[in-house]
């Protein structure tokens, strides 16, 4: 199937999405926070945090650009993939490469866990202040590149929350 046909765009709350995996824009503590992270832990309940704590006990916190996987508690998704986006700092600290790694490593972790459908929020574009236009382009480019190299993922959903992100993705995908 054509790579474009495997990509879907929605304006929605990612905690409501039915998919094998939804991605969380976490921080290095992996123990929750505000934004989409707060929403996921609130809606998913304590089971997610419990598994996050075990991961932290085993490996320490998360590194920027990397991803870990947990159960999804009460959410309709099967798994939550927690990835740590970069904090935007004028682009002087390899933020673009780190953001691309978030998408790549989350997709790879999905494949490793037999997930065929995965939903992404707009990582780093909230509290971490990554410019939305640049972030959208990196997300779309990395997902297309990944999908062109594997047929294990059947659907990637970009779940935008705010109008600005939705408009940017709409322009990039159409
Ligand atoms: N569903 C989908 N997208 C959402 C939702 C939701 N329920 N809520 C917010 N967004 P942010 P970051 C969008 O700030 O910039 C947390 O405290 C939001 O509009 O959640 O990566 C973490 O613990 C924005 O477009 O994540 C970290 O400390 C996008 O999600 C820090 O924030 C990302 O915004 C991570 O910052």
JSON list of C-alpha atoms and ligand atoms in Angstrom, two decimals:
[
{"chain": "A", "resi": 1, "resn": "UNK", "atom": "CA", "xyz": [0.00, 0.00, 0.00]},
{"chain": "A", "resi": 2, "resn": "UNK", "atom": "CA", "xyz": [1.02, 3.55, -0.72]},
{"chain": "A", "resi": 3, "resn": "UNK", "atom": "CA", "xyz": [2.68, 5.19, 2.32]},
{"chain": "A", "resi": 4, "resn": "UNK", "atom": "CA", "xyz": [0.30, 8.18, 2.15]},
{"chain": "A", "resi": 5, "resn": "UNK", "atom": "CA", "xyz": [-2.72, 5.88, 2.51]},
{"chain": "A", "resi": 6, "resn": "UNK", "atom": "CA", "xyz": [-1.42, 4.60, 5.84]},
{"chain": "A", "resi": 7, "resn": "UNK", "atom": "CA", "xyz": [-1.36, 8.09, 7.39]},
{"chain": "A", "resi": 8, "resn": "UNK", "atom": "CA", "xyz": [-4.45, 9.58, 8.99]},
{"chain": "A", "resi": 9, "resn": "UNK", "atom": "CA", "xyz": [-5.01, 13.02, 10.49]},
{"chain": "A", "resi": 10, "resn": "UNK", "atom": "CA", "xyz": [-7.41, 13.75, 13.35]},
{"chain": "A", "resi": 11, "resn": "UNK", "atom": "CA", "xyz": [-8.16, 16.65, 15.63]},
{"chain": "A", "resi": 12, "resn": "UNK", "atom": "CA", "xyz": [-8.94, 14.89, 18.90]},
{"chain": "A", "resi": 13, "resn": "UNK", "atom": "CA", "xyz": [-8.00, 13.96, 22.44]},
{"chain": "A", "resi": 14, "resn": "UNK", "atom": "CA", "xyz": [-5.44, 11.16, 22.07]},
{"chain": "A", "resi": 15, "resn": "UNK", "atom": "CA", "xyz": [-6.67, 9.41, 25.24]},
{"chain": "A", "resi": 16, "resn": "UNK", "atom": "CA", "xyz": [-9.85, 8.51, 23.33]},
{"chain": "A", "resi": 17, "resn": "UNK", "atom": "CA", "xyz": [-8.09, 6.90, 20.37]},
{"chain": "A", "resi": 18, "resn": "UNK", "atom": "CA", "xyz": [-8.44, 3.17, 19.71]},
{"chain": "A", "resi": 19, "resn": "UNK", "atom": "CA", "xyz": [-5.07, 1.96, 18.44]},
{"chain": "A", "resi": 20, "resn": "UNK", "atom": "CA", "xyz": [-2.49, -0.68, 19.30]},
{"chain": "A", "resi": 21, "resn": "UNK", "atom": "CA", "xyz": [-0.32, 2.09, 20.72]},
{"chain": "A", "resi": 22, "resn": "UNK", "atom": "CA", "xyz": [-0.68, 5.75, 21.52]},
{"chain": "A", "resi": 23, "resn": "UNK", "atom": "CA", "xyz": [2.43, 7.84, 22.06]},
{"chain": "A", "resi": 24, "resn": "UNK", "atom": "CA", "xyz": [2.95, 10.06, 25.10]},
{"chain": "A", "resi": 25, "resn": "UNK", "atom": "CA", "xyz": [5.05, 13.24, 25.03]},
{"chain": "A", "resi": 26, "resn": "UNK", "atom": "CA", "xyz": [6.77, 12.50, 28.33]},
{"chain": "A", "resi": 27, "resn": "UNK", "atom": "CA", "xyz": [9.73, 14.00, 30.20]},
{"chain": "A", "resi": 28, "resn": "UNK", "atom": "CA", "xyz": [12.93, 12.35, 31.41]},
{"chain": "A", "resi": 29, "resn": "UNK", "atom": "CA", "xyz": [11.37, 11.41, 34.77]},
{"chain": "A", "resi": 30, "resn": "UNK", "atom": "CA", "xyz": [8.85, 9.18, 32.91]},
{"chain": "A", "resi": 31, "resn": "UNK", "atom": "CA", "xyz": [6.59, 9.78, 35.90]},
{"chain": "A", "resi": 32, "resn": "UNK", "atom": "CA", "xyz": [3.99, 12.12, 34.45]},
{"chain": "A", "resi": 33, "resn": "UNK", "atom": "CA", "xyz": [3.55, 15.85, 34.06]},
{"chain": "A", "resi": 34, "resn": "UNK", "atom": "CA", "xyz": [1.19, 18.30, 32.38]},
{"chain": "A", "resi": 35, "resn": "UNK", "atom": "CA", "xyz": [-0.15, 18.56, 28.83]},
{"chain": "A", "resi": 36, "resn": "UNK", "atom": "CA", "xyz": [-0.85, 15.32, 26.98]},
{"chain": "A", "resi": 37, "resn": "UNK", "atom": "CA", "xyz": [1.25, 13.41, 29.56]},
{"chain": "A", "resi": 38, "resn": "UNK", "atom": "CA", "xyz": [-1.06, 14.54, 32.37]},
{"chain": "A", "resi": 39, "resn": "UNK", "atom": "CA", "xyz": [-4.13, 13.71, 30.28]},
{"chain": "A", "resi": 40, "resn": "UNK", "atom": "CA", "xyz": [-2.88, 10.18, 29.53]},
{"chain": "A", "resi": 41, "resn": "UNK", "atom": "CA", "xyz": [-2.07, 9.35, 33.15]},
{"chain": "A", "resi": 42, "resn": "UNK", "atom": "CA", "xyz": [-5.35, 10.88, 34.35]},
{"chain": "A", "resi": 43, "resn": "UNK", "atom": "CA", "xyz": [-7.48, 8.96, 31.88]},
{"chain": "A", "resi": 44, "resn": "UNK", "atom": "CA", "xyz": [-5.40, 5.75, 31.98]},
{"chain": "A", "resi": 45, "resn": "UNK", "atom": "CA", "xyz": [-5.18, 5.49, 35.75]},
{"chain": "A", "resi": 46, "resn": "UNK", "atom": "CA", "xyz": [-2.44, 4.26, 38.11]},
{"chain": "A", "resi": 47, "resn": "UNK", "atom": "CA", "xyz": [-1.47, 1.08, 36.22]},
{"chain": "A", "resi": 48, "resn": "UNK", "atom": "CA", "xyz": [0.51, 3.08, 33.69]},
{"chain": "A", "resi": 49, "resn": "UNK", "atom": "CA", "xyz": [2.47, 4.95, 36.35]},
{"chain": "A", "resi": 50, "resn": "UNK", "atom": "CA", "xyz": [3.17, 1.71, 38.17]},
{"chain": "A", "resi": 51, "resn": "UNK", "atom": "CA", "xyz": [4.85, 0.26, 35.09]},
{"chain": "A", "resi": 52, "resn": "UNK", "atom": "CA", "xyz": [6.71, 3.54, 34.49]},
{"chain": "A", "resi": 53, "resn": "UNK", "atom": "CA", "xyz": [8.13, 3.32, 38.01]},
{"chain": "A", "resi": 54, "resn": "UNK", "atom": "CA", "xyz": [9.40, -0.20, 37.32]},
{"chain": "A", "resi": 55, "resn": "UNK", "atom": "CA", "xyz": [11.12, 0.98, 34.15]},
{"chain": "A", "resi": 56, "resn": "UNK", "atom": "CA", "xyz": [12.76, 3.85, 36.05]},
{"chain": "A", "resi": 57, "resn": "UNK", "atom": "CA", "xyz": [13.91, 1.44, 38.77]},
{"chain": "A", "resi": 58, "resn": "UNK", "atom": "CA", "xyz": [15.46, -0.77, 36.07]},
{"chain": "A", "resi": 59, "resn": "UNK", "atom": "CA", "xyz": [17.03, 1.73, 33.70]},
{"chain": "A", "resi": 60, "resn": "UNK", "atom": "CA", "xyz": [16.70, 5.17, 35.25]},
{"chain": "A", "resi": 61, "resn": "UNK", "atom": "CA", "xyz": [14.65, 7.88, 33.55]},
{"chain": "A", "resi": 62, "resn": "UNK", "atom": "CA", "xyz": [14.10, 8.37, 29.85]},
{"chain": "A", "resi": 63, "resn": "UNK", "atom": "CA", "xyz": [16.59, 9.98, 27.50]},
{"chain": "A", "resi": 64, "resn": "UNK", "atom": "CA", "xyz": [15.58, 12.65, 25.04]},
{"chain": "A", "resi": 65, "resn": "UNK", "atom": "CA", "xyz": [14.70, 11.06, 21.70]},
{"chain": "A", "resi": 66, "resn": "UNK", "atom": "CA", "xyz": [14.24, 7.58, 23.16]},
{"chain": "A", "resi": 67, "resn": "UNK", "atom": "CA", "xyz": [11.06, 5.65, 23.94]},
{"chain": "A", "resi": 68, "resn": "UNK", "atom": "CA", "xyz": [9.72, 3.05, 26.38]},
{"chain": "A", "resi": 69, "resn": "UNK", "atom": "CA", "xyz": [6.48, 1.06, 26.32]},
{"chain": "A", "resi": 70, "resn": "UNK", "atom": "CA", "xyz": [3.91, 0.34, 29.04]},
{"chain": "A", "resi": 71, "resn": "UNK", "atom": "CA", "xyz": [0.38, -0.94, 29.40]},
{"chain": "A", "resi": 72, "resn": "UNK", "atom": "CA", "xyz": [-2.39, 1.56, 28.71]},
{"chain": "A", "resi": 73, "resn": "UNK", "atom": "CA", "xyz": [-4.40, 1.10, 31.91]},
{"chain": "A", "resi": 74, "resn": "UNK", "atom": "CA", "xyz": [-8.01, 2.04, 31.31]},
{"chain": "A", "resi": 75, "resn": "UNK", "atom": "CA", "xyz": [-7.37, 3.64, 27.93]},
{"chain": "A", "resi": 76, "resn": "UNK", "atom": "CA", "xyz": [-8.87, 2.09, 24.80]},
{"chain": "A", "resi": 77, "resn": "UNK", "atom": "CA", "xyz": [-5.37, 1.68, 23.31]},
{"chain": "A", "resi": 78, "resn": "UNK", "atom": "CA", "xyz": [-3.35, -1.48, 24.08]},
{"chain": "A", "resi": 79, "resn": "UNK", "atom": "CA", "xyz": [-0.05, 0.22, 24.90]},
{"chain": "A", "resi": 80, "resn": "UNK", "atom": "CA", "xyz": [1.38, 3.63, 25.67]},
{"chain": "A", "resi": 81, "resn": "UNK", "atom": "CA", "xyz": [4.75, 4.44, 24.17]},
{"chain": "A", "resi": 82, "resn": "UNK", "atom": "CA", "xyz": [6.41, 7.18, 26.23]},
{"chain": "A", "resi": 83, "resn": "UNK", "atom": "CA", "xyz": [8.95, 9.24, 24.34]},
{"chain": "A", "resi": 84, "resn": "UNK", "atom": "CA", "xyz": [10.87, 12.25, 25.60]},
{"chain": "A", "resi": 85, "resn": "UNK", "atom": "CA", "xyz": [10.81, 15.16, 23.19]},
{"chain": "A", "resi": 86, "resn": "UNK", "atom": "CA", "xyz": [13.49, 17.85, 23.17]},
{"chain": "A", "resi": 87, "resn": "UNK", "atom": "CA", "xyz": [12.97, 21.20, 24.88]},
{"chain": "A", "resi": 88, "resn": "UNK", "atom": "CA", "xyz": [13.34, 23.85, 22.15]},
{"chain": "A", "resi": 89, "resn": "UNK", "atom": "CA", "xyz": [16.41, 25.98, 22.73]},
{"chain": "A", "resi": 90, "resn": "UNK", "atom": "CA", "xyz": [16.75, 27.97, 19.50]},
{"chain": "A", "resi": 91, "resn": "UNK", "atom": "CA", "xyz": [17.78, 24.82, 17.63]},
{"chain": "A", "resi": 92, "resn": "UNK", "atom": "CA", "xyz": [21.28, 24.92, 19.09]},
{"chain": "A", "resi": 93, "resn": "UNK", "atom": "CA", "xyz": [21.17, 21.55, 20.81]},
{"chain": "A", "resi": 94, "resn": "UNK", "atom": "CA", "xyz": [20.27, 19.12, 18.00]},
{"chain": "A", "resi": 95, "resn": "UNK", "atom": "CA", "xyz": [16.58, 19.50, 18.83]},
{"chain": "A", "resi": 96, "resn": "UNK", "atom": "CA", "xyz": [15.51, 18.60, 15.27]},
{"chain": "A", "resi": 97, "resn": "UNK", "atom": "CA", "xyz": [17.48, 15.36, 15.24]},
{"chain": "A", "resi": 98, "resn": "UNK", "atom": "CA", "xyz": [16.20, 14.48, 18.71]},
{"chain": "A", "resi": 99, "resn": "UNK", "atom": "CA", "xyz": [12.59, 15.08, 17.68]},
{"chain": "A", "resi": 100, "resn": "UNK", "atom": "CA", "xyz": [13.07, 12.90, 14.59]},
{"chain": "A", "resi": 101, "resn": "UNK", "atom": "CA", "xyz": [14.47, 10.19, 16.90]},
{"chain": "A", "resi": 102, "resn": "UNK", "atom": "CA", "xyz": [11.31, 10.35, 19.04]},
{"chain": "A", "resi": 103, "resn": "UNK", "atom": "CA", "xyz": [9.21, 9.40, 16.01]},
{"chain": "A", "resi": 104, "resn": "UNK", "atom": "CA", "xyz": [11.67, 6.80, 14.73]},
{"chain": "A", "resi": 105, "resn": "UNK", "atom": "CA", "xyz": [12.24, 5.09, 18.09]},
{"chain": "A", "resi": 106, "resn": "UNK", "atom": "CA", "xyz": [8.52, 5.08, 18.91]},
{"chain": "A", "resi": 107, "resn": "UNK", "atom": "CA", "xyz": [7.72, 3.45, 15.56]},
{"chain": "A", "resi": 108, "resn": "UNK", "atom": "CA", "xyz": [10.47, 0.87, 16.05]},
{"chain": "A", "resi": 109, "resn": "UNK", "atom": "CA", "xyz": [9.20, 0.05, 19.55]},
{"chain": "A", "resi": 110, "resn": "UNK", "atom": "CA", "xyz": [5.71, -0.36, 18.09]},
{"chain": "A", "resi": 111, "resn": "UNK", "atom": "CA", "xyz": [7.04, -2.83, 15.50]},
{"chain": "A", "resi": 112, "resn": "UNK", "atom": "CA", "xyz": [8.99, -4.71, 18.18]},
{"chain": "A", "resi": 113, "resn": "UNK", "atom": "CA", "xyz": [5.75, -5.15, 20.12]},
{"chain": "A", "resi": 114, "resn": "UNK", "atom": "CA", "xyz": [3.64, -6.20, 17.14]},
{"chain": "A", "resi": 115, "resn": "UNK", "atom": "CA", "xyz": [1.66, -2.97, 17.09]},
{"chain": "A", "resi": 116, "resn": "UNK", "atom": "CA", "xyz": [0.15, -2.31, 13.69]},
{"chain": "A", "resi": 117, "resn": "UNK", "atom": "CA", "xyz": [-1.60, 0.96, 14.46]},
{"chain": "A", "resi": 118, "resn": "UNK", "atom": "CA", "xyz": [-0.06, 3.88, 16.33]},
{"chain": "A", "resi": 119, "resn": "UNK", "atom": "CA", "xyz": [-1.23, 7.39, 17.18]},
{"chain": "A", "resi": 120, "resn": "UNK", "atom": "CA", "xyz": [1.11, 10.34, 17.79]},
{"chain": "A", "resi": 121, "resn": "UNK", "atom": "CA", "xyz": [0.49, 13.68, 19.51]},
{"chain": "A", "resi": 122, "resn": "UNK", "atom": "CA", "xyz": [2.46, 16.72, 18.34]},
{"chain": "A", "resi": 123, "resn": "UNK", "atom": "CA", "xyz": [5.52, 15.95, 20.46]},
{"chain": "A", "resi": 124, "resn": "UNK", "atom": "CA", "xyz": [7.42, 18.93, 21.96]},
{"chain": "A", "resi": 125, "resn": "UNK", "atom": "CA", "xyz": [5.06, 21.57, 20.52]},
{"chain": "A", "resi": 126, "resn": "UNK", "atom": "CA", "xyz": [3.40, 22.44, 23.83]},
{"chain": "A", "resi": 127, "resn": "UNK", "atom": "CA", "xyz": [5.29, 23.06, 27.06]},
{"chain": "A", "resi": 128, "resn": "UNK", "atom": "CA", "xyz": [8.61, 22.29, 25.28]},
{"chain": "A", "resi": 129, "resn": "UNK", "atom": "CA", "xyz": [8.01, 25.14, 22.73]},
{"chain": "A", "resi": 130, "resn": "UNK", "atom": "CA", "xyz": [9.36, 23.45, 19.59]},
{"chain": "A", "resi": 131, "resn": "UNK", "atom": "CA", "xyz": [8.13, 25.59, 16.63]},
{"chain": "A", "resi": 132, "resn": "UNK", "atom": "CA", "xyz": [5.01, 23.87, 15.35]},
{"chain": "A", "resi": 133, "resn": "UNK", "atom": "CA", "xyz": [5.75, 24.17, 11.62]},
{"chain": "A", "resi": 134, "resn": "UNK", "atom": "CA", "xyz": [9.20, 22.63, 11.91]},
{"chain": "A", "resi": 135, "resn": "UNK", "atom": "CA", "xyz": [7.95, 19.90, 14.25]},
{"chain": "A", "resi": 136, "resn": "UNK", "atom": "CA", "xyz": [5.13, 18.94, 11.87]},
{"chain": "A", "resi": 137, "resn": "UNK", "atom": "CA", "xyz": [7.51, 18.64, 8.94]},
{"chain": "A", "resi": 138, "resn": "UNK", "atom": "CA", "xyz": [9.92, 16.44, 10.93]},
{"chain": "A", "resi": 139, "resn": "UNK", "atom": "CA", "xyz": [7.04, 14.23, 12.11]},
{"chain": "A", "resi": 140, "resn": "UNK", "atom": "CA", "xyz": [5.59, 13.73, 8.63]},
{"chain": "A", "resi": 141, "resn": "UNK", "atom": "CA", "xyz": [8.99, 13.18, 6.99]},
{"chain": "A", "resi": 142, "resn": "UNK", "atom": "CA", "xyz": [10.14, 10.64, 9.58]},
{"chain": "A", "resi": 143, "resn": "UNK", "atom": "CA", "xyz": [6.86, 8.70, 9.53]},
{"chain": "A", "resi": 144, "resn": "UNK", "atom": "CA", "xyz": [6.85, 8.54, 5.73]},
{"chain": "A", "resi": 145, "resn": "UNK", "atom": "CA", "xyz": [10.47, 7.43, 5.69]},
{"chain": "A", "resi": 146, "resn": "UNK", "atom": "CA", "xyz": [9.80, 4.72, 8.28]},
{"chain": "A", "resi": 147, "resn": "UNK", "atom": "CA", "xyz": [6.66, 3.46, 6.51]},
{"chain": "A", "resi": 148, "resn": "UNK", "atom": "CA", "xyz": [8.53, 3.25, 3.22]},
{"chain": "A", "resi": 149, "resn": "UNK", "atom": "CA", "xyz": [10.97, 0.77, 4.81]},
{"chain": "A", "resi": 150, "resn": "UNK", "atom": "CA", "xyz": [8.57, -1.61, 6.59]},
{"chain": "A", "resi": 151, "resn": "UNK", "atom": "CA", "xyz": [5.13, -3.07, 6.00]},
{"chain": "A", "resi": 152, "resn": "UNK", "atom": "CA", "xyz": [4.65, -3.99, 9.66]},
{"chain": "A", "resi": 153, "resn": "UNK", "atom": "CA", "xyz": [2.84, -0.75, 10.50]},
{"chain": "A", "resi": 154, "resn": "UNK", "atom": "CA", "xyz": [-0.58, -0.47, 8.89]},
{"chain": "A", "resi": 155, "resn": "UNK", "atom": "CA", "xyz": [-1.71, 2.90, 10.16]},
{"chain": "A", "resi": 156, "resn": "UNK", "atom": "CA", "xyz": [-0.18, 6.00, 11.72]},
{"chain": "A", "resi": 157, "resn": "UNK", "atom": "CA", "xyz": [-2.56, 8.60, 13.11]},
{"chain": "A", "resi": 158, "resn": "UNK", "atom": "CA", "xyz": [-1.42, 12.16, 13.79]},
{"chain": "A", "resi": 159, "resn": "UNK", "atom": "CA", "xyz": [-3.66, 13.40, 16.57]},
{"chain": "A", "resi": 160, "resn": "UNK", "atom": "CA", "xyz": [-3.63, 17.18, 16.72]},
{"chain": "A", "resi": 161, "resn": "UNK", "atom": "CA", "xyz": [-5.20, 19.00, 19.63]},
{"chain": "A", "resi": 162, "resn": "UNK", "atom": "CA", "xyz": [-4.97, 22.64, 18.63]},
{"chain": "A", "resi": 163, "resn": "UNK", "atom": "CA", "xyz": [-6.16, 24.27, 15.40]},
{"chain": "A", "resi": 164, "resn": "UNK", "atom": "CA", "xyz": [-2.69, 25.52, 14.43]},
{"chain": "A", "resi": 165, "resn": "UNK", "atom": "CA", "xyz": [-1.13, 22.06, 14.44]},
{"chain": "A", "resi": 166, "resn": "UNK", "atom": "CA", "xyz": [-4.12, 20.59, 12.63]},
{"chain": "A", "resi": 167, "resn": "UNK", "atom": "CA", "xyz": [-3.82, 23.19, 9.88]},
{"chain": "A", "resi": 168, "resn": "UNK", "atom": "CA", "xyz": [-0.08, 22.59, 9.49]},
{"chain": "A", "resi": 169, "resn": "UNK", "atom": "CA", "xyz": [-0.50, 18.82, 9.18]},
{"chain": "A", "resi": 170, "resn": "UNK", "atom": "CA", "xyz": [-3.42, 19.24, 6.79]},
{"chain": "A", "resi": 171, "resn": "UNK", "atom": "CA", "xyz": [-1.25, 21.35, 4.51]},
{"chain": "A", "resi": 172, "resn": "UNK", "atom": "CA", "xyz": [1.64, 18.88, 4.67]},
{"chain": "A", "resi": 173, "resn": "UNK", "atom": "CA", "xyz": [-0.46, 15.78, 4.07]},
{"chain": "A", "resi": 174, "resn": "UNK", "atom": "CA", "xyz": [-2.73, 17.06, 1.30]},
{"chain": "B", "resi": 1, "resn": "LIG", "atom": "N1", "xyz": [-4.53, 14.79, 23.22]},
{"chain": "B", "resi": 1, "resn": "LIG", "atom": "C1", "xyz": [-3.74, 15.11, 22.18]},
{"chain": "B", "resi": 1, "resn": "LIG", "atom": "N2", "xyz": [-2.86, 16.13, 22.20]},
{"chain": "B", "resi": 1, "resn": "LIG", "atom": "C2", "xyz": [-2.80, 16.88, 23.32]},
{"chain": "B", "resi": 1, "resn": "LIG", "atom": "C3", "xyz": [-3.59, 16.62, 24.46]},
{"chain": "B", "resi": 1, "resn": "LIG", "atom": "C4", "xyz": [-4.49, 15.52, 24.38]},
{"chain": "B", "resi": 1, "resn": "LIG", "atom": "N3", "xyz": [-5.29, 15.18, 25.39]},
{"chain": "B", "resi": 1, "resn": "LIG", "atom": "N4", "xyz": [-3.29, 17.54, 25.41]},
{"chain": "B", "resi": 1, "resn": "LIG", "atom": "C5", "xyz": [-2.33, 18.34, 24.89]},
{"chain": "B", "resi": 1, "resn": "LIG", "atom": "N5", "xyz": [-2.04, 17.96, 23.62]},
{"chain": "B", "resi": 1, "resn": "LIG", "atom": "P1", "xyz": [2.71, 18.97, 25.68]},
{"chain": "B", "resi": 1, "resn": "LIG", "atom": "P2", "xyz": [5.60, 18.76, 25.14]},
{"chain": "B", "resi": 1, "resn": "LIG", "atom": "C6", "xyz": [-1.07, 18.53, 22.66]},
{"chain": "B", "resi": 1, "resn": "LIG", "atom": "O1", "xyz": [2.89, 20.24, 26.39]},
{"chain": "B", "resi": 1, "resn": "LIG", "atom": "O2", "xyz": [5.61, 20.07, 24.46]},
{"chain": "B", "resi": 1, "resn": "LIG", "atom": "C7", "xyz": [4.48, 17.60, 30.06]},
{"chain": "B", "resi": 1, "resn": "LIG", "atom": "O3", "xyz": [4.43, 18.22, 31.32]},
{"chain": "B", "resi": 1, "resn": "LIG", "atom": "C8", "xyz": [-0.66, 19.96, 22.84]},
{"chain": "B", "resi": 1, "resn": "LIG", "atom": "O4", "xyz": [-1.60, 20.83, 22.25]},
{"chain": "B", "resi": 1, "resn": "LIG", "atom": "O5", "xyz": [1.78, 17.97, 26.22]},
{"chain": "B", "resi": 1, "resn": "LIG", "atom": "O6", "xyz": [6.30, 17.60, 24.48]},
{"chain": "B", "resi": 1, "resn": "LIG", "atom": "C9", "xyz": [5.46, 16.45, 30.05]},
{"chain": "B", "resi": 1, "resn": "LIG", "atom": "O7", "xyz": [5.48, 15.74, 31.26]},
{"chain": "B", "resi": 1, "resn": "LIG", "atom": "C10", "xyz": [0.66, 19.98, 22.06]},
{"chain": "B", "resi": 1, "resn": "LIG", "atom": "O8", "xyz": [0.41, 20.22, 20.69]},
{"chain": "B", "resi": 1, "resn": "LIG", "atom": "O9", "xyz": [4.12, 18.19, 25.48]},
{"chain": "B", "resi": 1, "resn": "LIG", "atom": "C11", "xyz": [6.76, 17.14, 29.77]},
{"chain": "B", "resi": 1, "resn": "LIG", "atom": "O10", "xyz": [7.30, 17.68, 30.96]},
{"chain": "B", "resi": 1, "resn": "LIG", "atom": "C12", "xyz": [1.19, 18.56, 22.22]},
{"chain": "B", "resi": 1, "resn": "LIG", "atom": "O11", "xyz": [0.13, 17.81, 22.79]},
{"chain": "B", "resi": 1, "resn": "LIG", "atom": "C13", "xyz": [6.37, 18.27, 28.85]},
{"chain": "B", "resi": 1, "resn": "LIG", "atom": "O12", "xyz": [5.01, 18.53, 29.13]},
{"chain": "B", "resi": 1, "resn": "LIG", "atom": "C14", "xyz": [2.41, 18.46, 23.10]},
{"chain": "B", "resi": 1, "resn": "LIG", "atom": "O13", "xyz": [2.28, 19.35, 24.19]},
{"chain": "B", "resi": 1, "resn": "LIG", "atom": "C15", "xyz": [6.49, 17.86, 27.40]},
{"chain": "B", "resi": 1, "resn": "LIG", "atom": "O14", "xyz": [6.22, 18.96, 26.57]}
]
